[in-house]
PDB file of N, CA and C in Angstrom:
ATOM      1  N   MET N   1       0.796  -1.211   0.000  1.00 47.00           N
ATOM      2  CA  MET N   1       0.000   0.000   0.000  1.00 47.00           C
ATOM      3  C   MET N   1       0.843   1.281   0.000  1.00 47.00           C
ATOM      4  N   PRO N   2       2.091   1.264   0.480  1.00 51.00           N
ATOM      5  CA  PRO N   2       2.890   2.488   0.457  1.00 51.00           C
ATOM      6  C   PRO N   2       3.029   3.089  -0.938  1.00 51.00           C
ATOM      7  N   GLU N   3       3.051   2.249  -1.976  1.00 50.00           N
ATOM      8  CA  GLU N   3       3.155   2.780  -3.334  1.00 50.00           C
ATOM      9  C   GLU N   3       1.941   3.635  -3.680  1.00 50.00           C
ATOM     10  N   ALA N   4       0.771   3.180  -3.336  1.00 51.00           N
ATOM     11  CA  ALA N   4      -0.454   3.935  -3.627  1.00 51.00           C
ATOM     12  C   ALA N   4      -0.433   5.253  -2.880  1.00 51.00           C
ATOM     13  N   ASP N   5       0.002   5.243  -1.624  1.00 52.00           N
ATOM     14  CA  ASP N   5       0.093   6.469  -0.839  1.00 52.00           C
ATOM     15  C   ASP N   5       1.076   7.440  -1.485  1.00 52.00           C
ATOM     16  N   GLY N   6       2.206   6.938  -1.932  1.00 51.00           N
ATOM     17  CA  GLY N   6       3.198   7.784  -2.599  1.00 51.00           C
ATOM     18  C   GLY N   6       2.670   8.357  -3.900  1.00 51.00           C
ATOM     19  N   GLU N   7       1.910   7.569  -4.650  1.00 46.00           N
ATOM     20  CA  GLU N   7       1.325   8.057  -5.905  1.00 46.00           C
ATOM     21  C   GLU N   7       0.295   9.144  -5.635  1.00 46.00           C
ATOM     22  N   GLN N   8      -0.522   8.970  -4.601  1.00 50.00           N
ATOM     23  CA  GLN N   8      -1.507   9.993  -4.258  1.00 50.00           C
ATOM     24  C   GLN N   8      -0.805  11.284  -3.857  1.00 50.00           C
ATOM     25  N   ARG N   9       0.260  11.159  -3.064  1.00 50.00           N
ATOM     26  CA  ARG N   9       0.999  12.335  -2.627  1.00 50.00           C
ATOM     27  C   ARG N   9       1.614  13.041  -3.830  1.00 50.00           C
ATOM     28  N   LYS N  10       2.197  12.281  -4.764  1.00 46.00           N
ATOM     29  CA  LYS N  10       2.808  12.858  -5.950  1.00 46.00           C
ATOM     30  C   LYS N  10       1.753  13.580  -6.790  1.00 46.00           C
ATOM     31  N   THR N  11       0.602  12.964  -6.969  1.00 45.00           N
ATOM     32  CA  THR N  11      -0.478  13.587  -7.738  1.00 45.00           C
ATOM     33  C   THR N  11      -0.942  14.860  -7.058  1.00 45.00           C
ATOM     34  N   ARG N  12      -1.121  14.810  -5.742  1.00 50.00           N
ATOM     35  CA  ARG N  12      -1.570  15.990  -4.997  1.00 50.00           C
ATOM     36  C   ARG N  12      -0.552  17.120  -5.130  1.00 50.00           C
ATOM     37  N   GLN N  13       0.734  16.828  -4.993  1.00 51.00           N
ATOM     38  CA  GLN N  13       1.755  17.854  -5.076  1.00 51.00           C
ATOM     39  C   GLN N  13       1.835  18.449  -6.475  1.00 51.00           C
ATOM     40  N   SER N  14       1.725  17.632  -7.501  1.00 51.00           N
ATOM     41  CA  SER N  14       1.845  18.142  -8.854  1.00 51.00           C
ATOM     42  C   SER N  14       0.612  18.930  -9.274  1.00 51.00           C
ATOM     43  N   ALA N  15      -0.486  18.807  -8.540  1.00 66.00           N
ATOM     44  CA  ALA N  15      -1.708  19.542  -8.868  1.00 66.00           C
ATOM     45  C   ALA N  15      -1.587  21.021  -8.494  1.00 66.00           C
ATOM     46  N   TYR N  16      -0.665  21.366  -7.627  1.00 74.00           N
ATOM     47  CA  TYR N  16      -0.501  22.751  -7.202  1.00 74.00           C
ATOM     48  C   TYR N  16       0.324  23.536  -8.208  1.00 74.00           C
ATOM     49  N   LEU N  17      -0.168  24.691  -8.554  1.00 89.00           N
ATOM     50  CA  LEU N  17       0.627  25.612  -9.347  1.00 89.00           C
ATOM     51  C   LEU N  17       1.487  26.411  -8.389  1.00 89.00           C
ATOM     52  N   PRO N  18       2.715  26.721  -8.775  1.00 93.00           N
ATOM     53  CA  PRO N  18       3.556  27.528  -7.890  1.00 93.00           C
ATOM     54  C   PRO N  18       2.917  28.900  -7.648  1.00 93.00           C
ATOM     55  N   ALA N  19       3.168  29.454  -6.483  1.00 93.00           N
ATOM     56  CA  ALA N  19       2.674  30.794  -6.179  1.00 93.00           C
ATOM     57  C   ALA N  19       3.388  31.791  -7.090  1.00 93.00           C
ATOM     58  N   ARG N  20       2.636  32.767  -7.604  1.00 93.00           N
ATOM     59  CA  ARG N  20       3.206  33.792  -8.474  1.00 93.00           C
ATOM     60  C   ARG N  20       3.985  34.831  -7.671  1.00 93.00           C
ATOM     61  N   ASP N  21       3.515  35.104  -6.461  1.00 91.00           N
ATOM     62  CA  ASP N  21       4.144  36.104  -5.613  1.00 91.00           C
ATOM     63  C   ASP N  21       3.615  35.929  -4.195  1.00 91.00           C
ATOM     64  N   LEU N  22       4.018  36.807  -3.295  1.00 89.00           N
ATOM     65  CA  LEU N  22       3.622  36.697  -1.902  1.00 89.00           C
ATOM     66  C   LEU N  22       2.114  36.799  -1.712  1.00 89.00           C
ATOM     67  N   ILE N  23       1.474  37.687  -2.447  1.00 89.00           N
ATOM     68  CA  ILE N  23       0.027  37.853  -2.331  1.00 89.00           C
ATOM     69  C   ILE N  23      -0.686  36.572  -2.780  1.00 89.00           C
ATOM     70  N   ASP N  24      -0.253  36.014  -3.889  1.00 91.00           N
ATOM     71  CA  ASP N  24      -0.851  34.776  -4.383  1.00 91.00           C
ATOM     72  C   ASP N  24      -0.657  33.658  -3.364  1.00 91.00           C
ATOM     73  N   PHE N  25       0.533  33.556  -2.796  1.00 92.00           N
ATOM     74  CA  PHE N  25       0.799  32.547  -1.774  1.00 92.00           C
ATOM     75  C   PHE N  25      -0.137  32.739  -0.588  1.00 92.00           C
ATOM     76  N   TYR N  26      -0.263  33.965  -0.120  1.00 91.00           N
ATOM     77  CA  TYR N  26      -1.144  34.245   1.023  1.00 91.00           C
ATOM     78  C   TYR N  26      -2.596  33.856   0.715  1.00 91.00           C
ATOM     79  N   ARG N  27      -3.076  34.271  -0.433  1.00 91.00           N
ATOM     80  CA  ARG N  27      -4.466  33.986  -0.793  1.00 91.00           C
ATOM     81  C   ARG N  27      -4.723  32.494  -0.944  1.00 91.00           C
ATOM     82  N   ARG N  28      -3.710  31.733  -1.314  1.00 93.00           N
ATOM     83  CA  ARG N  28      -3.849  30.287  -1.512  1.00 93.00           C
ATOM     84  C   ARG N  28      -3.266  29.482  -0.351  1.00 93.00           C
ATOM     85  N   TRP N  29      -3.062  30.119   0.790  1.00 94.00           N
ATOM     86  CA  TRP N  29      -2.439  29.464   1.933  1.00 94.00           C
ATOM     87  C   TRP N  29      -3.142  28.161   2.310  1.00 94.00           C
ATOM     88  N   ALA N  30      -4.457  28.100   2.190  1.00 92.00           N
ATOM     89  CA  ALA N  30      -5.178  26.865   2.526  1.00 92.00           C
ATOM     90  C   ALA N  30      -4.652  25.683   1.708  1.00 92.00           C
ATOM     91  N   GLU N  31      -4.284  25.912   0.454  1.00 91.00           N
ATOM     92  CA  GLU N  31      -3.699  24.861  -0.376  1.00 91.00           C
ATOM     93  C   GLU N  31      -2.296  24.486   0.113  1.00 91.00           C
ATOM     94  N   PHE N  32      -1.487  25.510   0.356  1.00 94.00           N
ATOM     95  CA  PHE N  32      -0.098  25.283   0.713  1.00 94.00           C
ATOM     96  C   PHE N  32       0.078  24.786   2.143  1.00 94.00           C
ATOM     97  N   ARG N  33      -0.884  25.090   3.017  1.00 95.00           N
ATOM     98  CA  ARG N  33      -0.778  24.708   4.427  1.00 95.00           C
ATOM     99  C   ARG N  33      -0.698  23.191   4.576  1.00 95.00           C
ATOM    100  N   ASP N  34      -1.501  22.467   3.815  1.00 92.00           N
ATOM    101  CA  ASP N  34      -1.458  21.002   3.891  1.00 92.00           C
ATOM    102  C   ASP N  34      -0.063  20.473   3.547  1.00 92.00           C
ATOM    103  N   SER N  35       0.550  21.061   2.537  1.00 92.00           N
ATOM    104  CA  SER N  35       1.907  20.640   2.165  1.00 92.00           C
ATOM    105  C   SER N  35       2.900  20.964   3.270  1.00 92.00           C
ATOM    106  N   ALA N  36       2.761  22.138   3.861  1.00 94.00           N
ATOM    107  CA  ALA N  36       3.655  22.541   4.946  1.00 94.00           C
ATOM    108  C   ALA N  36       3.496  21.611   6.149  1.00 94.00           C
ATOM    109  N   MET N  37       2.255  21.256   6.467  1.00 94.00           N
ATOM    110  CA  MET N  37       2.020  20.333   7.576  1.00 94.00           C
ATOM    111  C   MET N  37       2.629  18.960   7.281  1.00 94.00           C
ATOM    112  N   ALA N  38       2.470  18.485   6.059  1.00 94.00           N
ATOM    113  CA  ALA N  38       3.044  17.192   5.685  1.00 94.00           C
ATOM    114  C   ALA N  38       4.574  17.236   5.786  1.00 94.00           C
ATOM    115  N   LEU N  39       5.159  18.322   5.325  1.00 93.00           N
ATOM    116  CA  LEU N  39       6.615  18.460   5.429  1.00 93.00           C
ATOM    117  C   LEU N  39       7.070  18.432   6.880  1.00 93.00           C
ATOM    118  N   SER N  40       6.312  19.084   7.746  1.00 93.00           N
ATOM    119  CA  SER N  40       6.713  19.166   9.152  1.00 93.00           C
ATOM    120  C   SER N  40       6.678  17.813   9.850  1.00 93.00           C
ATOM    121  N   GLN N  41       6.005  16.831   9.270  1.00 94.00           N
ATOM    122  CA  GLN N  41       5.904  15.498   9.870  1.00 94.00           C
ATOM    123  C   GLN N  41       6.928  14.507   9.321  1.00 94.00           C
ATOM    124  N   ARG N  42       7.756  14.949   8.395  1.00 95.00           N
ATOM    125  CA  ARG N  42       8.727  14.036   7.788  1.00 95.00           C
ATOM    126  C   ARG N  42       9.742  13.556   8.816  1.00 95.00           C
ATOM    127  N   ALA N  43      10.006  12.272   8.810  1.00 95.00           N
ATOM    128  CA  ALA N  43      10.889  11.650   9.798  1.00 95.00           C
ATOM    129  C   ALA N  43      12.326  12.157   9.711  1.00 95.00           C
ATOM    130  N   GLU N  44      12.758  12.543   8.517  1.00 96.00           N
ATOM    131  CA  GLU N  44      14.165  12.935   8.366  1.00 96.00           C
ATOM    132  C   GLU N  44      14.462  14.352   8.867  1.00 96.00           C
ATOM    133  N   LEU N  45      13.437  15.083   9.284  1.00 96.00           N
ATOM    134  CA  LEU N  45      13.675  16.418   9.828  1.00 96.00           C
ATOM    135  C   LEU N  45      14.242  16.334  11.237  1.00 96.00           C
ATOM    136  N   SER N  46      15.141  17.257  11.516  1.00 96.00           N
ATOM    137  CA  SER N  46      15.654  17.352  12.886  1.00 96.00           C
ATOM    138  C   SER N  46      14.592  18.029  13.752  1.00 96.00           C
ATOM    139  N   PRO N  47      14.693  17.903  15.055  1.00 95.00           N
ATOM    140  CA  PRO N  47      13.742  18.603  15.923  1.00 95.00           C
ATOM    141  C   PRO N  47      13.734  20.121  15.677  1.00 95.00           C
ATOM    142  N   ASP N  48      14.895  20.701  15.414  1.00 96.00           N
ATOM    143  CA  ASP N  48      14.962  22.142  15.134  1.00 96.00           C
ATOM    144  C   ASP N  48      14.233  22.494  13.841  1.00 96.00           C
ATOM    145  N   GLU N  49      14.398  21.685  12.811  1.00 96.00           N
ATOM    146  CA  GLU N  49      13.705  21.927  11.535  1.00 96.00           C
ATOM    147  C   GLU N  49      12.197  21.800  11.703  1.00 96.00           C
ATOM    148  N   ARG N  50      11.784  20.784  12.441  1.00 96.00           N
ATOM    149  CA  ARG N  50      10.350  20.576  12.683  1.00 96.00           C
ATOM    150  C   ARG N  50       9.760  21.763  13.450  1.00 96.00           C
ATOM    151  N   GLU N  51      10.471  22.237  14.440  1.00 96.00           N
ATOM    152  CA  GLU N  51      10.012  23.382  15.237  1.00 96.00           C
ATOM    153  C   GLU N  51       9.954  24.652  14.388  1.00 96.00           C
ATOM    154  N   THR N  52      10.932  24.840  13.516  1.00 96.00           N
ATOM    155  CA  THR N  52      10.930  26.007  12.629  1.00 96.00           C
ATOM    156  C   THR N  52       9.715  25.981  11.710  1.00 96.00           C
ATOM    157  N   LEU N  53       9.423  24.851  11.116  1.00 96.00           N
ATOM    158  CA  LEU N  53       8.229  24.739  10.262  1.00 96.00           C
ATOM    159  C   LEU N  53       6.953  24.989  11.056  1.00 96.00           C
ATOM    160  N   ARG N  54       6.887  24.468  12.266  1.00 96.00           N
ATOM    161  CA  ARG N  54       5.711  24.686  13.109  1.00 96.00           C
ATOM    162  C   ARG N  54       5.486  26.180  13.339  1.00 96.00           C
ATOM    163  N   TRP N  55       6.554  26.917  13.645  1.00 96.00           N
ATOM    164  CA  TRP N  55       6.431  28.355  13.870  1.00 96.00           C
ATOM    165  C   TRP N  55       6.066  29.097  12.591  1.00 96.00           C
ATOM    166  N   LEU N  56       6.629  28.694  11.464  1.00 96.00           N
ATOM    167  CA  LEU N  56       6.289  29.345  10.196  1.00 96.00           C
ATOM    168  C   LEU N  56       4.815  29.152   9.849  1.00 96.00           C
ATOM    169  N   ILE N  57       4.299  27.958  10.087  1.00 96.00           N
ATOM    170  CA  ILE N  57       2.879  27.690   9.834  1.00 96.00           C
ATOM    171  C   ILE N  57       2.016  28.562  10.746  1.00 96.00           C
ATOM    172  N   LEU N  58       2.361  28.622  12.017  1.00 96.00           N
ATOM    173  CA  LEU N  58       1.614  29.471  12.948  1.00 96.00           C
ATOM    174  C   LEU N  58       1.655  30.941  12.526  1.00 96.00           C
ATOM    175  N   LEU N  59       2.804  31.384  12.047  1.00 94.00           N
ATOM    176  CA  LEU N  59       2.947  32.766  11.605  1.00 94.00           C
ATOM    177  C   LEU N  59       2.025  33.070  10.436  1.00 94.00           C
ATOM    178  N   VAL N  60       2.055  32.234   9.410  1.00 94.00           N
ATOM    179  CA  VAL N  60       1.214  32.482   8.231  1.00 94.00           C
ATOM    180  C   VAL N  60      -0.262  32.385   8.603  1.00 94.00           C
ATOM    181  N   ASP N  61      -0.603  31.495   9.524  1.00 95.00           N
ATOM    182  CA  ASP N  61      -1.998  31.376   9.965  1.00 95.00           C
ATOM    183  C   ASP N  61      -2.510  32.674  10.590  1.00 95.00           C
ATOM    184  N   ARG N  62      -1.621  33.483  11.110  1.00 94.00           N
ATOM    185  CA  ARG N  62      -2.037  34.659  11.865  1.00 94.00           C
ATOM    186  C   ARG N  62      -1.917  35.983  11.123  1.00 94.00           C
ATOM    187  N   ILE N  63      -1.381  35.984   9.927  1.00 90.00           N
ATOM    188  CA  ILE N  63      -1.254  37.250   9.214  1.00 90.00           C
ATOM    189  C   ILE N  63      -2.503  37.530   8.389  1.00 90.00           C
ATOM    190  N   GLY N  64      -2.691  38.782   8.054  1.00 84.00           N
ATOM    191  CA  GLY N  64      -3.823  39.187   7.227  1.00 84.00           C
ATOM    192  C   GLY N  64      -3.332  39.869   5.970  1.00 84.00           C
ATOM    193  N   GLU N  65      -4.261  40.209   5.074  1.00 80.00           N
ATOM    194  CA  GLU N  65      -3.875  40.840   3.810  1.00 80.00           C
ATOM    195  C   GLU N  65      -3.106  42.134   4.028  1.00 80.00           C
ATOM    196  N   GLN N  66      -3.467  42.891   5.053  1.00 81.00           N
ATOM    197  CA  GLN N  66      -2.781  44.157   5.311  1.00 81.00           C
ATOM    198  C   GLN N  66      -1.310  43.942   5.689  1.00 81.00           C
ATOM    199  N   ASP N  67      -0.962  42.736   6.119  1.00 85.00           N
ATOM    200  CA  ASP N  67       0.407  42.434   6.526  1.00 85.00           C
ATOM    201  C   ASP N  67       1.332  42.064   5.363  1.00 85.00           C
ATOM    202  N   VAL N  68       0.772  41.720   4.210  1.00 79.00           N
ATOM    203  CA  VAL N  68       1.612  41.242   3.115  1.00 79.00           C
ATOM    204  C   VAL N  68       1.830  42.285   2.029  1.00 79.00           C
ATOM    205  N   GLY N  69       1.291  43.448   2.168  1.00 72.00           N
ATOM    206  CA  GLY N  69       1.563  44.518   1.221  1.00 72.00           C
ATOM    207  C   GLY N  69       0.361  44.907   0.387  1.00 72.00           C
ATOM    208  N   PRO N  70       0.582  45.870  -0.482  1.00 66.00           N
ATOM    209  CA  PRO N  70      -0.512  46.358  -1.323  1.00 66.00           C
ATOM    210  C   PRO N  70      -1.021  45.273  -2.259  1.00 66.00           C
ATOM    211  N   MET N  71      -2.296  45.344  -2.567  1.00 57.00           N
ATOM    212  CA  MET N  71      -2.925  44.334  -3.403  1.00 57.00           C
ATOM    213  C   MET N  71      -2.852  44.683  -4.899  1.00 57.00           C
ATOM    214  N   ASP N  72      -2.266  45.796  -5.265  1.00 57.00           N
ATOM    215  CA  ASP N  72      -2.179  46.198  -6.667  1.00 57.00           C
ATOM    216  C   ASP N  72      -0.845  45.790  -7.278  1.00 57.00           C
ATOM    217  N   HIS N  73      -0.518  44.513  -7.174  1.00 50.00           N
ATOM    218  CA  HIS N  73       0.729  43.994  -7.728  1.00 50.00           C
ATOM    219  C   HIS N  73       0.510  43.542  -9.178  1.00 50.00           C
ATOM    220  N   GLN N  74       1.626  43.312  -9.862  1.00 50.00           N
ATOM    221  CA  GLN N  74       1.533  42.836 -11.256  1.00 50.00           C
ATOM    222  C   GLN N  74       2.010  41.429 -11.353  1.00 50.00           C
TER     223      GLN N  74
END
């Protein structure tokens, strides 16, 4: 069954388009958050790396549009 899980993960990851800029990333955070959470659970991460990802996720969860800059970007 691990192969099927890996295929689902690969399909899910390839379905995401890269963020165009910070505003796009912020607006699509719900999509990217799942990936960030999955990364934070990887066994090969050190405790420091896992803690850093945890804090980054908490940070993005708490910011608003006014925190990421003007919305009239190109």
